Short mmCIF file of N, CA and C and ligand atoms in Angstrom, two decimals:
data_model
loop_
_atom_site.label_atom_id
_atom_site.label_comp_id
_atom_site.label_asym_id
_atom_site.label_seq_id
_atom_site.Cartn_x
_atom_site.Cartn_y
_atom_site.Cartn_z
N MET A 1 154.57 99.16 119.25
CA MET A 1 153.48 98.40 119.85
C MET A 1 152.38 98.18 118.82
N ILE A 2 151.86 96.95 118.79
CA ILE A 2 150.81 96.59 117.84
C ILE A 2 149.55 96.26 118.63
N ILE A 3 148.44 96.93 118.31
CA ILE A 3 147.16 96.63 118.94
C ILE A 3 146.35 95.78 117.97
N ILE A 4 145.93 94.60 118.42
CA ILE A 4 145.07 93.78 117.57
C ILE A 4 143.73 93.62 118.28
N SER A 5 142.68 94.05 117.58
CA SER A 5 141.36 94.09 118.19
C SER A 5 140.35 93.48 117.23
N GLY A 6 139.13 93.38 117.68
CA GLY A 6 138.08 92.80 116.84
C GLY A 6 137.20 91.92 117.69
N PRO A 7 136.00 91.63 117.21
CA PRO A 7 135.03 90.91 118.03
C PRO A 7 135.47 89.50 118.40
N SER A 8 134.95 89.04 119.53
CA SER A 8 135.18 87.68 119.99
C SER A 8 134.62 86.72 118.94
N GLY A 9 135.44 85.75 118.52
CA GLY A 9 135.00 84.79 117.51
C GLY A 9 135.50 85.14 116.11
N ALA A 10 136.14 86.30 115.95
CA ALA A 10 136.64 86.68 114.62
C ALA A 10 137.89 85.88 114.25
N GLY A 11 138.54 85.32 115.27
CA GLY A 11 139.73 84.50 115.00
C GLY A 11 141.04 85.22 115.30
N LYS A 12 141.00 86.21 116.18
CA LYS A 12 142.22 86.96 116.53
C LYS A 12 143.32 86.02 117.02
N GLY A 13 142.94 85.11 117.92
CA GLY A 13 143.93 84.22 118.54
C GLY A 13 144.65 83.37 117.50
N THR A 14 143.88 82.81 116.57
CA THR A 14 144.47 81.95 115.53
C THR A 14 145.41 82.75 114.64
N LEU A 15 144.99 83.93 114.24
CA LEU A 15 145.84 84.73 113.35
C LEU A 15 147.10 85.20 114.08
N ILE A 16 146.96 85.51 115.36
CA ILE A 16 148.13 85.96 116.13
C ILE A 16 149.13 84.82 116.30
N GLU A 17 148.62 83.61 116.50
CA GLU A 17 149.50 82.44 116.58
C GLU A 17 150.35 82.32 115.31
N GLY A 18 149.69 82.47 114.18
CA GLY A 18 150.41 82.39 112.90
C GLY A 18 151.40 83.52 112.74
N LEU A 19 151.03 84.67 113.22
CA LEU A 19 151.91 85.85 113.16
C LEU A 19 153.18 85.62 113.99
N LEU A 20 153.01 85.13 115.21
CA LEU A 20 154.16 84.93 116.10
C LEU A 20 155.12 83.87 115.56
N ALA A 21 154.53 82.86 114.90
CA ALA A 21 155.36 81.78 114.35
C ALA A 21 156.28 82.33 113.25
N ARG A 22 155.84 83.37 112.58
CA ARG A 22 156.61 83.91 111.46
C ARG A 22 157.46 85.13 111.81
N CYS A 23 157.16 85.78 112.89
CA CYS A 23 157.90 86.99 113.28
C CYS A 23 158.48 86.81 114.68
N PRO A 24 159.67 86.25 114.76
CA PRO A 24 160.26 85.90 116.06
C PRO A 24 160.52 87.11 116.97
N GLY A 25 160.61 88.29 116.41
CA GLY A 25 160.87 89.47 117.25
C GLY A 25 159.63 90.00 117.95
N LEU A 26 158.51 89.33 117.72
CA LEU A 26 157.24 89.80 118.30
C LEU A 26 156.85 88.96 119.49
N THR A 27 156.14 89.57 120.42
CA THR A 27 155.65 88.80 121.55
C THR A 27 154.30 89.37 121.99
N VAL A 28 153.46 88.54 122.58
CA VAL A 28 152.15 89.00 123.05
C VAL A 28 152.22 89.28 124.54
N ALA A 29 151.70 90.41 124.94
CA ALA A 29 151.62 90.73 126.37
C ALA A 29 150.48 89.91 126.98
N VAL A 30 150.75 89.24 128.08
CA VAL A 30 149.72 88.45 128.75
C VAL A 30 148.91 89.38 129.66
N SER A 31 147.61 89.47 129.39
CA SER A 31 146.72 90.35 130.15
C SER A 31 146.31 89.69 131.46
N ALA A 32 145.68 90.49 132.31
CA ALA A 32 145.05 89.95 133.52
C ALA A 32 143.54 89.94 133.30
N THR A 33 142.86 88.97 133.90
CA THR A 33 141.40 88.93 133.81
C THR A 33 140.80 88.30 135.06
N THR A 34 139.52 88.62 135.29
CA THR A 34 138.77 87.96 136.37
C THR A 34 137.88 86.86 135.82
N ARG A 35 137.88 86.65 134.49
CA ARG A 35 136.96 85.62 133.99
C ARG A 35 137.49 84.23 134.35
N PRO A 36 136.57 83.26 134.49
CA PRO A 36 137.01 81.91 134.85
C PRO A 36 137.91 81.31 133.77
N MET A 37 138.83 80.49 134.20
CA MET A 37 139.73 79.81 133.27
C MET A 37 138.95 78.79 132.45
N ARG A 38 139.24 78.71 131.15
CA ARG A 38 138.60 77.67 130.32
C ARG A 38 139.46 76.41 130.36
N PRO A 39 138.83 75.27 130.07
CA PRO A 39 139.63 74.04 130.00
C PRO A 39 140.80 74.23 129.04
N GLY A 40 141.96 73.80 129.45
CA GLY A 40 143.13 73.91 128.57
C GLY A 40 143.93 75.18 128.79
N GLU A 41 143.35 76.16 129.45
CA GLU A 41 144.10 77.39 129.70
C GLU A 41 145.03 77.22 130.90
N VAL A 42 146.12 77.98 130.88
CA VAL A 42 147.11 77.89 131.95
C VAL A 42 147.32 79.29 132.52
N ASP A 43 147.30 79.40 133.84
CA ASP A 43 147.51 80.70 134.49
C ASP A 43 148.90 81.22 134.13
N GLY A 44 148.96 82.46 133.65
CA GLY A 44 150.25 83.03 133.27
C GLY A 44 150.57 82.85 131.80
N ARG A 45 149.81 82.00 131.11
CA ARG A 45 150.05 81.78 129.68
C ARG A 45 148.98 82.52 128.85
N GLU A 46 147.72 82.10 128.94
CA GLU A 46 146.65 82.84 128.24
C GLU A 46 146.38 84.17 128.95
N TYR A 47 146.30 84.10 130.26
CA TYR A 47 146.04 85.28 131.10
C TYR A 47 146.70 85.07 132.45
N HIS A 48 146.85 86.18 133.18
CA HIS A 48 147.05 86.09 134.63
C HIS A 48 145.63 86.11 135.20
N PHE A 49 145.20 84.99 135.75
CA PHE A 49 143.82 84.89 136.26
C PHE A 49 143.80 85.41 137.70
N LEU A 50 143.07 86.51 137.91
CA LEU A 50 143.02 87.14 139.22
C LEU A 50 141.60 87.12 139.76
N ASP A 51 141.45 87.09 141.07
CA ASP A 51 140.09 87.26 141.61
C ASP A 51 139.79 88.77 141.65
N ALA A 52 138.51 89.09 141.88
CA ALA A 52 138.08 90.48 141.78
C ALA A 52 138.85 91.39 142.73
N ALA A 53 139.13 90.89 143.93
CA ALA A 53 139.82 91.72 144.93
C ALA A 53 141.25 92.04 144.47
N GLU A 54 141.93 91.05 143.95
CA GLU A 54 143.31 91.25 143.51
C GLU A 54 143.35 92.16 142.28
N PHE A 55 142.39 91.99 141.37
CA PHE A 55 142.33 92.85 140.19
C PHE A 55 142.14 94.30 140.64
N GLY A 56 141.19 94.49 141.57
CA GLY A 56 140.92 95.83 142.09
C GLY A 56 142.14 96.46 142.75
N ARG A 57 142.88 95.63 143.47
CA ARG A 57 144.07 96.13 144.15
C ARG A 57 145.10 96.61 143.12
N GLN A 58 145.24 95.86 142.04
CA GLN A 58 146.21 96.24 141.01
C GLN A 58 145.76 97.48 140.23
N VAL A 59 144.43 97.63 140.08
CA VAL A 59 143.92 98.86 139.48
C VAL A 59 144.30 100.06 140.35
N ASP A 60 144.03 99.93 141.66
CA ASP A 60 144.32 101.02 142.60
C ASP A 60 145.81 101.35 142.63
N ALA A 61 146.63 100.34 142.44
CA ALA A 61 148.08 100.55 142.47
C ALA A 61 148.60 101.12 141.14
N GLY A 62 147.70 101.33 140.18
CA GLY A 62 148.11 101.93 138.90
C GLY A 62 148.91 100.98 138.03
N GLU A 63 148.65 99.68 138.19
CA GLU A 63 149.47 98.71 137.46
C GLU A 63 148.98 98.42 136.05
N PHE A 64 147.81 98.98 135.68
CA PHE A 64 147.29 98.71 134.33
C PHE A 64 147.48 99.90 133.39
N LEU A 65 147.89 99.58 132.16
CA LEU A 65 147.95 100.58 131.09
C LEU A 65 146.53 100.94 130.68
N GLU A 66 145.65 99.94 130.69
CA GLU A 66 144.21 100.13 130.45
C GLU A 66 143.51 98.94 131.07
N HIS A 67 142.24 99.15 131.42
CA HIS A 67 141.44 98.01 131.89
C HIS A 67 139.98 98.30 131.63
N VAL A 68 139.20 97.24 131.40
CA VAL A 68 137.78 97.39 131.05
C VAL A 68 136.96 96.28 131.71
N VAL A 69 135.65 96.48 131.67
CA VAL A 69 134.73 95.37 131.95
C VAL A 69 134.19 94.94 130.60
N TYR A 70 134.33 93.68 130.29
CA TYR A 70 133.85 93.14 129.01
C TYR A 70 133.00 91.92 129.31
N ALA A 71 131.76 91.92 128.83
CA ALA A 71 130.83 90.80 129.03
C ALA A 71 130.82 90.33 130.49
N GLY A 72 130.88 91.29 131.40
CA GLY A 72 130.73 90.98 132.83
C GLY A 72 132.00 90.64 133.59
N ASN A 73 133.14 90.59 132.90
CA ASN A 73 134.41 90.31 133.58
C ASN A 73 135.40 91.44 133.33
N ARG A 74 136.41 91.54 134.19
CA ARG A 74 137.42 92.57 134.03
C ARG A 74 138.64 92.04 133.28
N TYR A 75 139.19 92.87 132.43
CA TYR A 75 140.39 92.54 131.65
C TYR A 75 141.30 93.75 131.68
N GLY A 76 142.60 93.54 131.72
CA GLY A 76 143.49 94.70 131.68
C GLY A 76 144.90 94.35 131.22
N THR A 77 145.54 95.34 130.61
CA THR A 77 146.93 95.21 130.15
C THR A 77 147.85 95.69 131.25
N LEU A 78 148.74 94.80 131.69
CA LEU A 78 149.67 95.15 132.77
C LEU A 78 150.87 95.94 132.23
N ARG A 79 151.13 97.08 132.84
CA ARG A 79 152.29 97.89 132.44
C ARG A 79 153.58 97.08 132.52
N SER A 80 153.68 96.24 133.57
CA SER A 80 154.92 95.48 133.78
C SER A 80 155.20 94.52 132.63
N GLU A 81 154.13 93.91 132.09
CA GLU A 81 154.27 92.98 130.96
C GLU A 81 154.82 93.70 129.74
N VAL A 82 154.22 94.85 129.44
CA VAL A 82 154.62 95.61 128.26
C VAL A 82 156.07 96.07 128.42
N ARG A 83 156.38 96.59 129.60
CA ARG A 83 157.73 97.14 129.83
C ARG A 83 158.79 96.04 129.71
N ARG A 84 158.49 94.89 130.29
CA ARG A 84 159.44 93.77 130.27
C ARG A 84 159.83 93.42 128.83
N HIS A 85 158.85 93.31 127.95
CA HIS A 85 159.14 92.93 126.56
C HIS A 85 159.87 94.05 125.82
N LEU A 86 159.43 95.28 126.02
CA LEU A 86 160.07 96.40 125.33
C LEU A 86 161.53 96.51 125.77
N ASP A 87 161.78 96.29 127.08
CA ASP A 87 163.16 96.35 127.60
C ASP A 87 164.03 95.29 126.94
N GLN A 88 163.40 94.18 126.56
CA GLN A 88 164.17 93.10 125.90
C GLN A 88 164.26 93.30 124.39
N GLY A 89 163.80 94.46 123.94
CA GLY A 89 163.94 94.80 122.52
C GLY A 89 162.93 94.13 121.61
N ARG A 90 161.82 93.63 122.19
CA ARG A 90 160.82 92.97 121.35
C ARG A 90 159.63 93.89 121.13
N SER A 91 159.04 93.80 119.94
CA SER A 91 157.79 94.51 119.69
C SER A 91 156.67 93.76 120.39
N VAL A 92 155.77 94.50 120.99
CA VAL A 92 154.71 93.88 121.79
C VAL A 92 153.37 93.96 121.06
N VAL A 93 152.67 92.83 121.04
CA VAL A 93 151.31 92.77 120.49
C VAL A 93 150.33 92.76 121.66
N LEU A 94 149.34 93.65 121.61
CA LEU A 94 148.26 93.63 122.60
C LEU A 94 147.01 93.12 121.91
N GLU A 95 146.42 92.06 122.44
CA GLU A 95 145.17 91.53 121.89
C GLU A 95 144.07 91.98 122.82
N ILE A 96 143.39 93.06 122.47
CA ILE A 96 142.44 93.69 123.40
C ILE A 96 141.17 94.13 122.68
N GLU A 97 140.10 94.35 123.45
CA GLU A 97 138.84 94.76 122.83
C GLU A 97 138.84 96.27 122.56
N LEU A 98 137.73 96.74 122.01
CA LEU A 98 137.66 98.10 121.47
C LEU A 98 138.01 99.22 122.45
N ARG A 99 137.42 99.18 123.65
CA ARG A 99 137.66 100.32 124.56
C ARG A 99 139.10 100.35 125.03
N GLY A 100 139.67 99.17 125.22
CA GLY A 100 141.09 99.09 125.57
C GLY A 100 141.95 99.62 124.44
N ALA A 101 141.58 99.27 123.21
CA ALA A 101 142.34 99.73 122.04
C ALA A 101 142.32 101.26 121.98
N ARG A 102 141.16 101.84 122.25
CA ARG A 102 141.06 103.31 122.24
C ARG A 102 141.96 103.93 123.30
N ALA A 103 141.95 103.34 124.48
CA ALA A 103 142.74 103.89 125.59
C ALA A 103 144.24 103.79 125.28
N VAL A 104 144.65 102.67 124.70
CA VAL A 104 146.08 102.51 124.40
C VAL A 104 146.49 103.47 123.27
N ARG A 105 145.62 103.62 122.28
CA ARG A 105 145.94 104.57 121.18
C ARG A 105 146.12 105.97 121.74
N ALA A 106 145.30 106.35 122.71
CA ALA A 106 145.41 107.68 123.30
C ALA A 106 146.71 107.82 124.10
N ALA A 107 147.10 106.74 124.79
CA ALA A 107 148.29 106.79 125.65
C ALA A 107 149.58 106.60 124.85
N VAL A 108 149.48 105.85 123.77
CA VAL A 108 150.66 105.51 122.97
C VAL A 108 150.35 105.83 121.51
N PRO A 109 150.48 107.11 121.11
CA PRO A 109 150.01 107.53 119.79
C PRO A 109 150.70 106.83 118.62
N ASP A 110 151.92 106.33 118.82
CA ASP A 110 152.57 105.67 117.67
C ASP A 110 152.28 104.17 117.59
N ALA A 111 151.39 103.68 118.45
CA ALA A 111 150.98 102.28 118.35
C ALA A 111 150.25 102.06 117.02
N VAL A 112 150.46 100.90 116.43
CA VAL A 112 149.79 100.56 115.17
C VAL A 112 148.60 99.67 115.49
N SER A 113 147.43 100.02 114.98
CA SER A 113 146.24 99.26 115.33
C SER A 113 145.68 98.48 114.15
N VAL A 114 145.31 97.24 114.41
CA VAL A 114 144.75 96.36 113.37
C VAL A 114 143.44 95.79 113.87
N PHE A 115 142.41 95.90 113.05
CA PHE A 115 141.11 95.33 113.39
C PHE A 115 140.94 94.03 112.62
N ILE A 116 140.61 92.95 113.34
CA ILE A 116 140.34 91.68 112.67
C ILE A 116 138.84 91.42 112.75
N GLY A 117 138.23 91.31 111.60
CA GLY A 117 136.77 91.14 111.56
C GLY A 117 136.37 89.86 110.86
N PRO A 118 135.13 89.42 111.09
CA PRO A 118 134.59 88.25 110.39
C PRO A 118 134.09 88.71 109.01
N PRO A 119 133.83 87.78 108.09
CA PRO A 119 133.28 88.18 106.79
C PRO A 119 131.93 88.89 106.96
N ASN A 120 131.14 88.46 107.94
CA ASN A 120 129.84 89.10 108.22
C ASN A 120 129.37 88.67 109.61
N PHE A 121 128.30 89.31 110.07
CA PHE A 121 127.81 89.07 111.43
C PHE A 121 127.34 87.63 111.62
N GLU A 122 126.65 87.08 110.62
CA GLU A 122 126.12 85.71 110.74
C GLU A 122 127.25 84.70 110.93
N GLU A 123 128.35 84.93 110.20
CA GLU A 123 129.49 84.02 110.30
C GLU A 123 130.12 84.13 111.70
N LEU A 124 130.15 85.33 112.24
CA LEU A 124 130.69 85.53 113.59
C LEU A 124 129.87 84.72 114.61
N ALA A 125 128.55 84.84 114.50
CA ALA A 125 127.66 84.11 115.41
C ALA A 125 127.87 82.61 115.26
N ARG A 126 128.02 82.17 114.02
CA ARG A 126 128.22 80.75 113.77
C ARG A 126 129.53 80.27 114.41
N ARG A 127 130.59 81.04 114.25
CA ARG A 127 131.89 80.64 114.80
C ARG A 127 131.88 80.61 116.33
N LEU A 128 131.22 81.59 116.92
CA LEU A 128 131.16 81.63 118.39
C LEU A 128 130.43 80.40 118.92
N ARG A 129 129.36 80.01 118.24
CA ARG A 129 128.60 78.84 118.69
C ARG A 129 129.40 77.57 118.45
N ALA A 130 130.08 77.50 117.32
CA ALA A 130 130.85 76.30 116.97
C ALA A 130 132.02 76.10 117.93
N ARG A 131 132.57 77.21 118.42
CA ARG A 131 133.73 77.15 119.31
C ARG A 131 133.37 76.48 120.63
N ALA A 132 132.11 76.69 121.04
CA ALA A 132 131.55 76.00 122.22
C ALA A 132 132.38 76.16 123.49
N THR A 133 133.07 77.30 123.61
CA THR A 133 133.80 77.53 124.86
C THR A 133 132.94 78.33 125.84
N GLU A 134 131.86 78.93 125.35
CA GLU A 134 131.03 79.73 126.23
C GLU A 134 129.59 79.23 126.24
N ALA A 135 128.89 79.48 127.34
CA ALA A 135 127.48 79.15 127.45
C ALA A 135 126.67 80.12 126.58
N ASP A 136 125.41 79.75 126.29
CA ASP A 136 124.57 80.56 125.41
C ASP A 136 124.49 82.02 125.83
N GLU A 137 124.30 82.23 127.14
CA GLU A 137 124.14 83.59 127.63
C GLU A 137 125.42 84.40 127.39
N GLU A 138 126.54 83.73 127.58
CA GLU A 138 127.84 84.36 127.35
C GLU A 138 128.03 84.69 125.87
N ILE A 139 127.59 83.81 125.00
CA ILE A 139 127.68 84.05 123.55
C ILE A 139 126.84 85.27 123.19
N MET A 140 125.66 85.39 123.77
CA MET A 140 124.80 86.54 123.48
C MET A 140 125.47 87.84 123.90
N ARG A 141 126.13 87.82 125.06
CA ARG A 141 126.81 89.03 125.54
C ARG A 141 127.93 89.43 124.59
N ARG A 142 128.64 88.41 124.10
CA ARG A 142 129.75 88.68 123.19
C ARG A 142 129.25 89.20 121.84
N LEU A 143 128.13 88.66 121.37
CA LEU A 143 127.58 89.15 120.09
C LEU A 143 127.09 90.59 120.25
N GLU A 144 126.56 90.87 121.44
CA GLU A 144 126.11 92.24 121.74
C GLU A 144 127.31 93.21 121.66
N GLU A 145 128.40 92.83 122.32
CA GLU A 145 129.62 93.66 122.29
C GLU A 145 130.11 93.82 120.85
N SER A 146 129.95 92.76 120.07
CA SER A 146 130.56 92.76 118.73
C SER A 146 129.89 93.77 117.80
N ARG A 147 128.63 94.09 118.04
CA ARG A 147 127.97 95.08 117.18
C ARG A 147 128.67 96.43 117.29
N THR A 148 128.98 96.81 118.53
CA THR A 148 129.70 98.07 118.76
C THR A 148 131.09 98.00 118.14
N GLU A 149 131.73 96.84 118.29
CA GLU A 149 133.10 96.70 117.78
C GLU A 149 133.12 96.80 116.25
N LEU A 150 132.17 96.13 115.60
CA LEU A 150 132.13 96.16 114.13
C LEU A 150 131.87 97.57 113.62
N ALA A 151 131.07 98.32 114.36
CA ALA A 151 130.74 99.69 113.94
C ALA A 151 131.95 100.61 114.05
N ALA A 152 132.99 100.19 114.79
CA ALA A 152 134.14 101.06 115.03
C ALA A 152 135.37 100.68 114.20
N MET A 153 135.22 99.76 113.26
CA MET A 153 136.42 99.25 112.59
C MET A 153 137.18 100.30 111.78
N GLU A 154 136.47 101.33 111.34
CA GLU A 154 137.15 102.37 110.56
C GLU A 154 138.15 103.19 111.38
N GLU A 155 138.06 103.08 112.72
CA GLU A 155 139.00 103.80 113.58
C GLU A 155 140.41 103.23 113.51
N PHE A 156 140.53 102.01 113.03
CA PHE A 156 141.83 101.33 113.09
C PHE A 156 142.70 101.66 111.89
N ASP A 157 144.03 101.56 112.09
CA ASP A 157 144.95 101.86 110.99
C ASP A 157 144.80 100.85 109.85
N HIS A 158 144.53 99.59 110.22
CA HIS A 158 144.40 98.52 109.22
C HIS A 158 143.23 97.63 109.59
N ARG A 159 142.64 97.01 108.56
CA ARG A 159 141.54 96.05 108.76
C ARG A 159 141.84 94.77 108.00
N VAL A 160 141.66 93.65 108.68
CA VAL A 160 141.85 92.35 108.02
C VAL A 160 140.55 91.56 108.19
N VAL A 161 140.00 91.08 107.07
CA VAL A 161 138.81 90.22 107.14
C VAL A 161 139.28 88.78 107.22
N ASN A 162 138.91 88.09 108.30
CA ASN A 162 139.32 86.69 108.45
C ASN A 162 138.34 85.78 107.71
N ASP A 163 138.46 85.80 106.39
CA ASP A 163 137.59 84.95 105.56
C ASP A 163 138.19 83.57 105.40
N GLU A 164 139.53 83.54 105.39
CA GLU A 164 140.25 82.26 105.24
C GLU A 164 141.54 82.41 106.04
N VAL A 165 141.78 81.50 106.98
CA VAL A 165 142.84 81.70 107.96
C VAL A 165 144.21 81.96 107.33
N ARG A 166 144.56 81.16 106.34
CA ARG A 166 145.89 81.30 105.73
C ARG A 166 146.08 82.65 105.06
N ARG A 167 145.07 83.03 104.28
CA ARG A 167 145.14 84.30 103.56
C ARG A 167 145.18 85.47 104.55
N ALA A 168 144.30 85.40 105.55
CA ALA A 168 144.22 86.50 106.52
C ALA A 168 145.50 86.60 107.35
N THR A 169 146.09 85.44 107.69
CA THR A 169 147.34 85.44 108.46
C THR A 169 148.44 86.11 107.63
N ASP A 170 148.53 85.75 106.35
CA ASP A 170 149.53 86.38 105.48
C ASP A 170 149.34 87.89 105.40
N GLU A 171 148.10 88.31 105.32
CA GLU A 171 147.82 89.75 105.25
C GLU A 171 148.27 90.43 106.54
N LEU A 172 147.96 89.79 107.68
CA LEU A 172 148.34 90.35 108.98
C LEU A 172 149.87 90.42 109.11
N ILE A 173 150.54 89.36 108.69
CA ILE A 173 152.01 89.34 108.73
C ILE A 173 152.56 90.48 107.88
N GLY A 174 151.99 90.66 106.70
CA GLY A 174 152.43 91.75 105.81
C GLY A 174 152.33 93.10 106.49
N ILE A 175 151.23 93.34 107.15
CA ILE A 175 151.00 94.63 107.82
C ILE A 175 151.99 94.81 108.97
N VAL A 176 152.05 93.80 109.84
CA VAL A 176 152.85 93.94 111.06
C VAL A 176 154.34 93.99 110.75
N CYS A 177 154.77 93.15 109.83
CA CYS A 177 156.20 93.14 109.50
C CYS A 177 156.61 94.44 108.82
N THR A 178 155.74 95.01 108.02
CA THR A 178 156.04 96.30 107.39
C THR A 178 156.14 97.38 108.46
N GLU A 179 155.21 97.35 109.40
CA GLU A 179 155.16 98.40 110.43
C GLU A 179 156.32 98.30 111.41
N THR A 180 156.74 97.07 111.73
CA THR A 180 157.77 96.92 112.76
C THR A 180 159.16 96.68 112.17
N GLY A 181 159.21 96.39 110.89
CA GLY A 181 160.49 96.09 110.27
C GLY A 181 160.99 94.70 110.64
N ALA A 182 160.09 93.87 111.25
CA ALA A 182 160.48 92.52 111.65
C ALA A 182 160.60 91.63 110.42
N GLU A 183 161.39 90.59 110.54
CA GLU A 183 161.53 89.62 109.44
C GLU A 183 160.24 88.86 109.25
N GLY A 184 159.84 88.58 108.02
CA GLY A 184 158.63 87.80 107.77
C GLY A 184 158.97 86.36 107.49
P1 5GP B 1 138.27 86.15 126.11
O1 5GP B 1 137.42 86.06 127.33
O2 5GP B 1 137.58 85.56 124.91
O3 5GP B 1 139.64 85.61 126.31
O4 5GP B 1 138.46 87.71 125.77
C1 5GP B 1 137.35 88.55 125.63
C2 5GP B 1 137.77 89.86 124.99
O5 5GP B 1 138.63 90.57 125.87
C3 5GP B 1 138.55 89.69 123.69
O6 5GP B 1 138.04 90.62 122.75
C4 5GP B 1 139.95 90.04 124.07
O7 5GP B 1 140.66 90.60 122.99
C5 5GP B 1 139.72 91.07 125.14
N1 5GP B 1 140.87 91.27 126.02
C6 5GP B 1 141.78 90.36 126.45
N2 5GP B 1 142.69 90.93 127.25
C7 5GP B 1 142.38 92.23 127.33
C8 5GP B 1 142.97 93.36 127.98
O8 5GP B 1 143.99 93.29 128.67
N3 5GP B 1 142.35 94.55 127.83
C9 5GP B 1 141.22 94.70 127.08
N4 5GP B 1 140.71 95.93 126.97
N5 5GP B 1 140.64 93.67 126.44
C10 5GP B 1 141.21 92.45 126.57
#
């Protein structure tokens, strides 16, 4: 299992896309969330979009490997998603924030963790604003979360600075393929 974490706006999604294109044996577990769907997102593809009541019910039923509140919404890794991929012999990538990463590391000690960070805080803020998927208040909440996340990067097995997408993707592929033995 590969945990990929790092602040919102660091470019995790882009680097993971490049990783999956090059390592066919890898797959991303689709998380559940209560946050509103963004334009272009599809239920069951980016996330399983649940309302608060349904998310709560699944928490009570013990269906999450980990779950958190992040910037006012709930997010969680479904045990069923992870199990399904592992049963099919695929290595699973979890794209999750810091507290989730800590919980999974505690539950799955042999998981490999990678932190993806921006070159610096100013660049992170610039990218979040340029992405324009969130309102100002939402961007502020994410930048607030990111300070804690950046302070914790030394906890991870590997760190990749997303200074240039191609270079950073190659570095990520190198790490993950070495750790999983997958073809690059
Ligand atoms: P976004 O709303 O931008 O899709 O995601 C916000 C943050 O939640 C990102 O840092 C993302 O990695 C994280 N996240 C997505 N799914 C999960 C999950 O299942 N568990 C946890 N702990 N974090 C998640």
